[in-house]
Coordinates of C-alpha atoms and ligand atoms in Angstrom, one line a residue:
M179 CA 0.2 40.9 -35.1
M180 CA 0.5 38.9 -31.9
D181 CA 2.2 42.0 -30.3
T182 CA -1.3 43.5 -29.7
L183 CA -2.0 40.6 -27.3
A184 CA 1.1 41.2 -25.1
P185 CA -0.4 43.8 -22.7
H186 CA -3.5 41.7 -22.3
A187 CA -1.5 38.6 -21.6
A188 CA 0.6 40.5 -19.0
R189 CA -2.6 41.7 -17.3
M190 CA -4.0 38.2 -17.2
Q191 CA -0.8 36.7 -15.9
A192 CA -1.1 39.1 -13.0
T193 CA -4.5 38.0 -12.0
S194 CA -6.3 34.7 -11.3
L195 CA -9.5 32.9 -12.4
R196 CA -10.7 33.3 -8.8
A197 CA -10.2 37.0 -9.0
L198 CA -11.8 37.2 -12.4
F199 CA -14.9 35.4 -11.2
D200 CA -15.0 37.4 -7.9
G201 CA -14.8 40.6 -9.9
D202 CA -17.6 39.8 -12.3
P203 CA -20.9 38.2 -11.3
D204 CA -21.9 38.0 -15.0
R205 CA -18.7 36.3 -16.1
F206 CA -20.5 33.1 -17.2
A207 CA -23.1 35.0 -19.3
R208 CA -20.3 37.2 -20.7
F209 CA -18.1 34.4 -21.8
S210 CA -20.5 31.6 -22.8
F211 CA -21.8 31.5 -26.3
R212 CA -24.7 29.6 -27.8
M213 CA -26.1 28.2 -31.0
D214 CA -29.4 26.5 -30.3
D215 CA -28.7 23.8 -27.7
L216 CA -25.0 24.0 -28.2
L217 CA -23.2 25.9 -25.5
V218 CA -19.5 26.9 -25.4
D219 CA -18.5 28.1 -22.0
C220 CA -15.2 30.0 -22.0
S221 CA -15.7 31.7 -18.7
K222 CA -13.0 29.5 -17.1
E223 CA -10.4 30.7 -19.7
K224 CA -7.8 33.2 -18.4
I225 CA -9.3 36.0 -20.4
D226 CA -11.2 39.3 -20.0
A227 CA -13.4 41.4 -22.2
A228 CA -10.5 43.6 -23.3
A229 CA -8.4 40.6 -24.3
L230 CA -11.3 39.1 -26.2
D231 CA -11.8 42.4 -28.0
A232 CA -8.1 42.4 -29.0
L233 CA -8.5 38.9 -30.3
L234 CA -11.6 39.8 -32.3
A235 CA -9.8 42.8 -33.8
M236 CA -6.9 40.5 -34.7
A237 CA -9.3 38.1 -36.5
R238 CA -10.8 41.0 -38.4
D239 CA -7.4 42.3 -39.4
A240 CA -6.4 38.9 -40.6
G241 CA -9.4 39.0 -42.9
I242 CA -11.2 35.9 -41.6
E243 CA -14.5 36.9 -43.2
A244 CA -13.0 37.5 -46.6
A245 CA -11.1 34.2 -46.3
R246 CA -14.2 32.3 -45.4
E247 CA -16.1 33.7 -48.4
A248 CA -13.1 32.9 -50.7
M249 CA -13.1 29.3 -49.5
V250 CA -16.9 29.0 -49.9
S251 CA -16.8 30.5 -53.3
G252 CA -14.4 27.8 -54.5
A253 CA -11.2 29.9 -54.7
K254 CA -8.0 27.7 -54.7
W255 CA -7.6 28.3 -51.0
N256 CA -5.3 25.2 -50.8
L257 CA -2.5 27.1 -52.4
T258 CA 0.3 24.6 -52.4
E259 CA -1.8 21.9 -54.0
D260 CA -3.7 24.4 -56.2
R261 CA -7.1 23.1 -55.0
A262 CA -10.4 24.5 -53.9
V263 CA -11.5 23.6 -50.3
L264 CA -15.2 22.8 -50.6
H265 CA -16.0 20.0 -48.1
M266 CA -18.9 22.3 -47.0
A267 CA -20.5 21.5 -50.4
L268 CA -20.9 17.9 -49.4
R269 CA -23.5 18.9 -46.9
G270 CA -25.1 21.9 -48.7
G271 CA -23.1 24.6 -46.9
A272 CA -21.5 25.7 -50.2
E273 CA -21.8 25.2 -54.0
A274 CA -19.9 22.4 -55.6
P275 CA -17.9 23.2 -58.8
E276 CA -20.1 22.9 -61.9
G277 CA -20.2 19.3 -63.2
D278 CA -19.4 17.7 -59.9
D279 CA -22.6 15.8 -59.0
V280 CA -22.6 15.9 -55.2
A281 CA -26.3 15.2 -54.8
G282 CA -26.3 12.4 -57.3
T283 CA -23.2 10.7 -55.7
L284 CA -24.8 11.1 -52.2
D285 CA -28.0 9.5 -53.5
R286 CA -26.0 6.7 -55.1
F287 CA -24.0 5.7 -52.1
L288 CA -26.9 6.0 -49.7
A289 CA -29.0 3.8 -52.1
F290 CA -26.2 1.3 -52.0
A291 CA -26.1 1.5 -48.2
E292 CA -29.8 0.9 -48.0
D293 CA -29.5 -2.1 -50.4
V294 CA -26.8 -3.6 -48.2
R295 CA -28.9 -3.0 -45.0
A296 CA -32.0 -4.5 -46.5
G297 CA -30.0 -7.5 -47.9
R298 CA -31.0 -6.5 -51.5
Y299 CA -27.3 -6.4 -52.1
G300 CA -25.7 -9.2 -50.2
A301 CA -23.5 -12.3 -50.3
A302 CA -24.5 -15.5 -52.1
S303 CA -25.2 -17.0 -48.7
G304 CA -27.3 -14.1 -47.4
P305 CA -27.1 -10.4 -46.2
F306 CA -23.8 -9.0 -45.1
T307 CA -23.4 -9.2 -41.4
D308 CA -20.1 -7.3 -41.2
I309 CA -18.5 -4.4 -43.0
V310 CA -14.7 -4.0 -42.9
N311 CA -13.5 -0.5 -43.9
I312 CA -9.9 -0.5 -45.0
G313 CA -8.4 3.0 -45.0
I314 CA -6.1 5.2 -43.0
G315 CA -5.9 8.8 -41.9
G316 CA -9.0 10.7 -43.2
S317 CA -10.2 7.5 -44.8
D318 CA -10.4 5.8 -41.4
L319 CA -10.5 8.3 -38.5
G320 CA -13.7 10.1 -39.6
P321 CA -15.9 7.1 -40.3
A322 CA -14.4 5.1 -37.4
M323 CA -15.0 7.9 -34.9
V324 CA -18.6 8.6 -36.2
A325 CA -19.5 4.9 -36.2
R326 CA -18.4 4.6 -32.6
A327 CA -20.2 7.8 -31.6
L328 CA -23.5 6.8 -33.3
E329 CA -23.6 3.2 -32.1
P330 CA -27.1 3.8 -30.6
D331 CA -28.3 4.6 -34.2
R332 CA -26.7 1.5 -35.7
D333 CA -29.4 -1.0 -36.9
G334 CA -27.4 -2.3 -39.8
P335 CA -24.4 -4.7 -40.0
C336 CA -21.5 -4.5 -37.6
L337 CA -18.8 -2.1 -38.6
H338 CA -15.0 -2.7 -38.4
F339 CA -12.1 -0.4 -39.3
V340 CA -8.6 -1.5 -40.3
S341 CA -6.0 1.1 -40.8
N342 CA -2.5 0.0 -39.7
V343 CA -0.2 -1.8 -42.1
D344 CA 0.8 -3.9 -39.1
S345 CA -0.9 -7.3 -40.0
A346 CA -2.1 -7.5 -36.4
H347 CA -4.8 -5.0 -37.2
L348 CA -6.3 -6.9 -40.1
T349 CA -5.6 -10.4 -38.7
D350 CA -7.3 -9.6 -35.4
T351 CA -10.2 -8.0 -37.0
L352 CA -10.9 -10.7 -39.6
K353 CA -10.4 -13.5 -37.0
A354 CA -13.9 -13.2 -35.7
L355 CA -15.6 -12.6 -39.1
D356 CA -17.2 -14.9 -41.6
P357 CA -15.8 -14.1 -45.0
A358 CA -18.9 -15.4 -46.6
R359 CA -20.9 -12.7 -45.0
T360 CA -18.4 -9.8 -45.0
L361 CA -18.3 -6.8 -47.2
V362 CA -14.9 -5.1 -47.5
I363 CA -14.8 -1.4 -48.4
V364 CA -11.4 0.0 -49.6
A365 CA -11.4 3.7 -48.8
S366 CA -8.6 5.8 -50.1
K367 CA -8.7 9.2 -51.7
T368 CA -5.7 8.4 -53.8
F369 CA -6.0 4.6 -54.0
T370 CA -2.2 4.5 -53.7
T371 CA -1.6 4.7 -50.0
M372 CA 0.8 1.9 -49.1
E373 CA -0.9 0.7 -45.9
T374 CA -4.4 0.7 -47.4
M375 CA -3.3 -1.1 -50.6
M376 CA -1.4 -3.8 -48.7
N377 CA -4.4 -4.4 -46.4
A378 CA -6.8 -4.4 -49.3
R379 CA -4.8 -7.0 -51.2
T380 CA -4.6 -9.2 -48.1
A381 CA -8.3 -8.9 -47.4
R382 CA -9.0 -9.8 -51.0
D383 CA -6.9 -12.9 -50.6
W384 CA -8.9 -13.7 -47.5
L385 CA -12.1 -13.4 -49.3
R386 CA -10.9 -15.4 -52.4
A387 CA -9.7 -18.2 -50.2
A388 CA -13.2 -18.5 -48.7
V389 CA -15.6 -17.6 -51.5
G390 CA -13.5 -17.9 -54.6
E391 CA -15.1 -16.3 -57.6
E392 CA -17.6 -14.5 -55.4
A393 CA -14.9 -12.4 -53.8
G394 CA -15.5 -9.5 -56.1
R395 CA -19.1 -9.2 -54.9
H396 CA -17.7 -8.7 -51.4
M397 CA -15.7 -5.6 -52.2
A398 CA -16.6 -1.9 -52.7
A399 CA -14.4 1.2 -53.0
V400 CA -14.5 4.9 -52.2
S401 CA -11.9 7.0 -54.0
T402 CA -11.2 10.1 -56.2
N403 CA -9.1 7.7 -58.2
I404 CA -11.8 5.8 -60.1
D405 CA -9.3 4.2 -62.5
G406 CA -7.2 2.9 -59.6
A407 CA -10.2 1.2 -58.0
A408 CA -11.1 -0.3 -61.4
E409 CA -7.5 -1.6 -61.8
F410 CA -7.7 -3.2 -58.4
G411 CA -10.7 -5.1 -59.8
I412 CA -13.6 -3.5 -58.0
E413 CA -16.7 -3.3 -60.2
A414 CA -17.7 0.2 -61.2
S415 CA -21.2 -0.1 -59.7
R416 CA -19.6 -0.4 -56.3
V417 CA -17.0 2.4 -56.7
F418 CA -18.1 5.7 -55.1
G419 CA -16.2 8.8 -56.0
F420 CA -15.5 12.1 -54.5
W421 CA -13.4 15.1 -55.6
D422 CA -10.0 16.7 -55.1
W423 CA -11.6 19.7 -53.4
V424 CA -12.3 17.4 -50.4
G425 CA -9.3 17.1 -48.1
G426 CA -8.8 13.6 -46.6
R427 CA -9.4 14.8 -43.1
Y428 CA -12.5 16.6 -44.3
S429 CA -14.0 13.7 -46.2
V430 CA -16.3 12.0 -43.7
W431 CA -19.2 13.8 -45.3
S432 CA -18.5 12.2 -48.7
A433 CA -18.8 8.6 -49.7
I434 CA -16.0 8.0 -47.2
G435 CA -18.9 7.9 -44.8
L436 CA -20.3 4.8 -46.6
P437 CA -19.7 2.4 -43.7
V438 CA -21.4 4.8 -41.4
A439 CA -24.4 5.0 -43.8
I440 CA -24.6 1.2 -44.0
G441 CA -24.6 1.1 -40.2
I442 CA -27.1 3.9 -39.4
G443 CA -29.1 4.2 -42.6
A444 CA -29.7 7.0 -45.1
E445 CA -32.0 9.1 -43.0
D446 CA -29.6 9.3 -40.0
F447 CA -26.7 10.0 -42.4
R448 CA -28.6 12.9 -43.9
A449 CA -29.3 14.2 -40.3
F450 CA -25.5 14.0 -39.7
L451 CA -24.9 16.2 -42.8
A452 CA -27.7 18.6 -41.8
G453 CA -26.0 19.1 -38.4
A454 CA -22.8 20.1 -40.2
E455 CA -24.8 22.4 -42.6
A456 CA -26.4 24.1 -39.6
M457 CA -22.9 24.9 -38.3
D458 CA -21.8 26.1 -41.7
R459 CA -24.7 28.6 -41.7
H460 CA -23.9 29.7 -38.2
F461 CA -20.3 30.1 -39.2
R462 CA -21.2 32.2 -42.3
E463 CA -24.0 34.3 -40.8
T464 CA -23.1 35.0 -37.2
P465 CA -20.9 38.0 -36.3
P466 CA -17.5 37.1 -35.0
E467 CA -18.2 38.1 -31.4
R468 CA -20.9 35.4 -31.2
N469 CA -19.6 33.0 -33.8
L470 CA -18.7 29.7 -32.1
P471 CA -15.9 28.5 -34.4
V472 CA -14.4 32.0 -34.3
I473 CA -14.6 32.2 -30.5
L474 CA -13.0 28.7 -30.1
A475 CA -10.3 29.6 -32.6
L476 CA -9.5 32.8 -30.7
I477 CA -9.4 31.0 -27.4
G478 CA -6.9 28.6 -29.0
I479 CA -4.8 31.6 -30.3
W480 CA -4.9 33.1 -26.9
R481 CA -3.7 29.9 -25.2
R482 CA -1.0 29.3 -27.7
N483 CA 0.3 32.7 -28.7
A484 CA -0.5 35.0 -25.7
M485 CA -0.1 32.6 -22.8
G486 CA 2.4 30.3 -24.5
W487 CA 0.8 26.9 -23.6
P488 CA 1.9 24.4 -26.2
T489 CA -0.7 21.6 -25.8
V490 CA -4.4 21.1 -25.4
A491 CA -6.1 18.2 -23.7
L492 CA -9.4 17.3 -25.4
I493 CA -11.6 15.3 -23.0
P494 CA -15.0 14.1 -24.0
Y495 CA -17.1 13.1 -21.0
D496 CA -18.8 10.7 -23.5
Q497 CA -17.5 7.2 -24.0
R498 CA -18.9 7.2 -27.5
L499 CA -16.6 10.1 -28.4
E500 CA -13.6 8.0 -27.4
R501 CA -12.2 8.4 -30.9
F502 CA -12.9 12.1 -31.1
P503 CA -9.5 13.2 -29.7
A504 CA -7.7 11.0 -32.4
Y505 CA -10.0 12.5 -35.1
V506 CA -9.3 16.0 -34.0
Q507 CA -5.6 15.3 -33.8
Q508 CA -5.6 14.7 -37.5
L509 CA -8.0 17.5 -38.3
D510 CA -6.0 20.0 -36.3
M511 CA -2.4 18.9 -36.3
E512 CA -2.3 17.8 -40.0
S513 CA -4.0 21.1 -40.9
N514 CA -2.2 23.6 -38.7
G515 CA 1.1 21.9 -37.8
K516 CA 2.9 24.2 -40.2
R517 CA 6.0 26.4 -40.0
T518 CA 5.8 28.0 -43.4
A519 CA 3.5 30.9 -44.2
R520 CA 1.3 31.0 -47.2
G521 CA 3.7 33.2 -49.0
G522 CA 6.6 30.9 -48.4
G523 CA 8.4 32.7 -45.6
A524 CA 8.7 31.4 -42.0
V525 CA 5.6 32.0 -39.8
G526 CA 6.5 34.5 -37.2
T527 CA 4.7 32.8 -34.4
A528 CA 3.8 29.4 -32.8
T529 CA 1.1 27.6 -34.7
G530 CA -1.0 24.5 -34.1
P531 CA -0.7 23.0 -30.6
V532 CA -0.3 19.4 -29.7
I533 CA -3.8 17.9 -29.2
W534 CA -4.2 14.9 -27.1
G535 CA -6.9 13.3 -24.9
E536 CA -9.0 10.4 -23.7
P537 CA -12.5 10.2 -22.4
G538 CA -13.5 11.2 -18.9
T539 CA -13.9 9.8 -16.4
N540 CA -11.1 7.4 -17.3
A541 CA -8.6 10.2 -17.9
Q542 CA -9.1 11.4 -14.3
H543 CA -7.6 8.2 -13.2
S544 CA -4.5 8.4 -15.4
F545 CA -3.1 11.8 -16.5
F546 CA -5.3 14.3 -14.7
Q547 CA -2.8 14.3 -11.8
L548 CA -0.4 16.2 -14.0
L549 CA -3.1 18.6 -15.2
H550 CA -3.9 19.5 -11.6
Q551 CA -0.5 19.6 -10.0
G552 CA 2.1 19.3 -12.7
T553 CA 4.5 22.1 -13.5
D554 CA 3.0 22.8 -17.0
V555 CA -0.4 24.5 -17.6
V556 CA -2.4 22.3 -20.0
P557 CA -5.7 23.9 -21.2
V558 CA -8.5 21.5 -21.4
D559 CA -11.5 21.3 -23.7
F560 CA -14.4 19.3 -22.2
I561 CA -17.2 18.0 -24.2
A562 CA -20.4 16.7 -22.6
A563 CA -24.0 15.9 -23.5
A564 CA -26.6 17.1 -21.0
T565 CA -28.7 13.9 -21.6
S566 CA -27.7 10.3 -22.3
R567 CA -28.9 8.2 -25.3
D568 CA -29.3 5.4 -22.7
G569 CA -32.0 7.2 -20.8
A570 CA -31.8 9.0 -17.5
S571 CA -29.7 7.2 -15.0
D572 CA -27.4 7.7 -12.1
H573 CA -24.5 7.0 -14.5
H574 CA -25.1 10.1 -16.5
T575 CA -25.5 12.3 -13.5
A576 CA -22.3 11.0 -12.1
L577 CA -20.6 11.5 -15.5
L578 CA -21.7 15.2 -15.6
A579 CA -20.8 15.8 -11.9
N580 CA -17.3 14.6 -12.7
C581 CA -16.9 16.7 -15.8
L582 CA -18.0 19.9 -14.0
A583 CA -15.9 19.0 -11.0
Q584 CA -12.7 18.8 -13.1
G585 CA -13.3 22.2 -14.6
Q586 CA -13.9 23.6 -11.1
A587 CA -10.8 22.0 -9.7
L588 CA -8.6 23.2 -12.5
A589 CA -9.9 26.8 -12.3
F590 CA -10.1 27.3 -8.6
G591 CA -7.9 24.7 -7.1
R592 CA -7.5 24.4 -3.4
S593 CA -5.2 26.8 -1.6
E594 CA -2.8 25.7 1.1
E595 CA -4.9 27.7 3.6
E596 CA -8.0 25.7 2.6
V597 CA -6.1 22.5 2.9
R598 CA -4.9 23.3 6.4
A599 CA -8.4 24.4 7.4
R600 CA -9.8 21.0 6.2
M601 CA -7.1 19.2 8.1
A602 CA -7.8 21.0 11.3
G603 CA -7.6 18.8 14.3
A604 CA -4.9 16.5 12.9
D605 CA -1.3 16.5 14.2
P606 CA 0.2 19.9 13.3
A607 CA 3.4 18.3 12.1
E608 CA 1.4 16.0 9.9
I609 CA -0.5 19.1 8.5
D610 CA 2.9 20.8 7.7
R611 CA 4.2 17.7 6.0
L612 CA 1.1 17.0 3.8
A613 CA -0.4 20.4 3.1
P614 CA 1.9 21.3 0.2
H615 CA 1.2 17.9 -1.4
R616 CA -2.5 18.4 -1.1
T617 CA -2.6 21.9 -2.4
F618 CA -4.0 22.5 -5.9
P619 CA -2.7 25.7 -7.6
G620 CA -5.8 26.1 -9.7
D621 CA -5.9 29.0 -12.2
R622 CA -5.8 26.4 -15.0
P623 CA -8.0 27.1 -18.0
S624 CA -10.7 25.1 -19.6
T625 CA -13.6 25.4 -22.1
T626 CA -16.7 23.3 -21.8
I627 CA -18.7 22.4 -24.9
L628 CA -22.2 21.2 -23.9
H629 CA -25.0 20.0 -26.1
R630 CA -28.3 18.3 -25.5
R631 CA -27.4 14.8 -26.7
L632 CA -25.0 13.1 -29.0
D633 CA -27.1 12.2 -32.0
P634 CA -26.3 12.3 -35.8
F635 CA -27.3 16.0 -36.1
A636 CA -25.3 17.1 -33.0
L637 CA -22.3 15.1 -34.1
G638 CA -22.3 16.6 -37.5
R639 CA -22.5 20.1 -35.9
L640 CA -19.7 19.3 -33.5
I641 CA -17.3 18.1 -36.2
A642 CA -18.0 21.2 -38.3
L643 CA -17.4 23.4 -35.3
F644 CA -13.9 22.0 -35.0
E645 CA -13.3 22.1 -38.8
H646 CA -14.2 25.8 -38.9
K647 CA -12.2 26.6 -35.8
V648 CA -9.1 25.0 -37.5
F649 CA -9.8 27.1 -40.6
V650 CA -10.0 30.4 -38.7
Q651 CA -6.7 29.7 -36.8
G652 CA -5.0 28.8 -40.1
V653 CA -6.1 32.2 -41.6
I654 CA -4.8 34.1 -38.5
W655 CA -1.5 32.2 -38.6
D656 CA -1.4 32.7 -42.4
I657 CA -0.7 29.1 -43.2
D658 CA -2.1 26.6 -45.7
S659 CA -4.4 24.4 -43.5
F660 CA -5.2 22.1 -46.3
D661 CA -1.9 20.6 -47.4
Q662 CA 0.1 18.0 -45.6
W663 CA 3.6 18.0 -47.0
G664 CA 5.0 16.9 -43.6
V665 CA 3.8 13.4 -44.1
E666 CA 5.6 12.9 -47.4
L667 CA 9.2 12.5 -46.4
G668 CA 8.4 9.5 -44.1
K669 CA 6.4 7.8 -46.9
E670 CA 9.3 8.2 -49.3
L671 CA 11.9 7.0 -46.9
A672 CA 9.8 3.9 -46.0
T673 CA 9.5 3.1 -49.7
A674 CA 13.3 3.4 -50.1
L675 CA 13.9 1.2 -47.0
L676 CA 11.6 -1.6 -48.0
P677 CA 14.1 -3.3 -50.4
V678 CA 17.0 -2.8 -47.9
L679 CA 15.0 -4.5 -45.2
N680 CA 14.3 -7.3 -47.7
G681 CA 18.1 -7.7 -48.2
E682 CA 18.1 -6.2 -51.6
A683 CA 20.3 -3.3 -52.8
G684 CA 19.2 0.1 -51.9
P685 CA 20.5 3.5 -50.9
D686 CA 22.9 3.5 -48.0
P687 CA 21.0 4.5 -44.9
D688 CA 22.5 6.6 -42.1
A689 CA 24.6 4.8 -39.5
S690 CA 21.8 4.5 -36.9
T691 CA 19.2 3.2 -39.4
A692 CA 21.8 0.8 -40.8
G693 CA 22.5 -0.4 -37.3
L694 CA 18.8 -1.0 -36.6
I695 CA 18.4 -2.9 -39.9
A696 CA 21.3 -5.1 -39.0
A697 CA 19.8 -5.7 -35.6
I698 CA 16.4 -6.6 -37.1
G699 CA 18.2 -9.1 -39.3
E700 CA 19.8 -10.8 -36.3
Y701 CA 16.3 -11.7 -35.0
D702 CA 15.4 -13.6 -38.2
P703 CA 14.7 -17.3 -37.6
Ligands
F6P143 O1 -1.3 10.9 -43.9 C1 -1.4 11.6 -45.1 C2 -2.7 11.4 -45.8 O2 -2.6 11.9 -47.1 C3 -3.9 12.0 -45.1 O3 -4.1 13.3 -45.3 C4 -5.0 11.1 -45.7 O4 -6.2 11.3 -44.9 C5 -4.3 9.8 -45.6 O5 -3.0 10.0 -45.9 C6 -4.9 8.7 -46.4 O6 -4.9 9.0 -47.8 P1 -5.7 8.2 -48.8 O7 -7.2 8.4 -48.5 O8 -5.4 8.8 -50.1 O9 -5.4 6.7 -48.7

């Protein structure tokens, strides 16, 4: 299927972004796409109309529309786990399976959130001042990212997130907190994840040591494993469920969002869901050639399969989106980092790229050097809000100027001729010496995602945009975007190594691992 892109890629390789812009005064209008105040500008991608048409034809041939409707109608789209994929139902974008009370569960956890916020549900000594969410992967990254992004909306208790089994994470988080005024939420879809259960037990001990019998009052849980939460000792009234048709990395819309709801309140949480639902509608109702998730997906396919670029830098020019790259890493790489096709054979093409990134402008002062002058082309996705939550200020104008400047510099660079012209008047030998170093090749692609401001609605919409982009790419690559078998082997091996590290009998590890275990033992006091 990717063969159809080859002639277009050859044509694009033989031209430059400068030439593409020079040859088409309408390029921005032609390659930028809108949904209300959300704008996706792909004009700085190395693409032309014929290439985009070929991509759209490929998407149609792959059956993206039928796949989308199959997912929405509750088909077992997650083939290898035999599960429906219905996270859209959590925000009204699809119907939940009969009997699964999505609205009632939402009402229940939002009511609990409001009770905590108002102090109606609190500690013996007063309202909770701090919430510690213990979870990992999808049970951490979503709520942690959203809580950080929506800090201006937080008028409830302070939110903290502990994920790593490294005790440093829990210890350093709890150090500043008063157990008598802290609520711990154990968030785990399965309620069996090693890291989360270990952290949950340690946090429970911390509470017990401080408030004794009252400790139970300081704990809530979110899980599909209601029995597991009960066995852990969390009272049923504070256990909030969800369903197996919600993948971990798609679960922020469920009760996994409880800490966020406690922070920002029910109304703002519903606005967050409404933003996602607006994107669901756009995704379902807009023709592919104007459909933002489809367009973003196709740009990604173009970069990866036609141009052969293996990574993507995701750079929010928004400090409050500092966790967004990490969130999208799980969403995209755990979904589409697959080498086996849905039918069980090998995929015939490269699939999910490596996603990485940090917020601008900080990133400019670290790795942007390589993006501009390194030997590899790294496509960049910029995200920016036109207005700041903190009011108009020089800061925001400077932030936007930097964001736009990076896209410009990547696309158009600075030729050696231009460098020499700018150095005119300097010692000619010095010009010869420095001009190659000061030259920017340009012709490096980027997409800019712009919206009016980062509020709950806009954030919900933005996350859903990425979710659907990942889905479309999975359909085109013909992989199961909703399983994650690649994380299992490491989990199993860690469980097997635990007794060996404790000096007990266990399976003989390979020579390198045995050597490392022996070396670790030598450090013992
Ligand atoms: O890392 C694998 C994974 O299963 C993720 O998909 C998931 O988000 C994470 O572990 C946490 O799982 P749980 O919510 O069941 O603790």
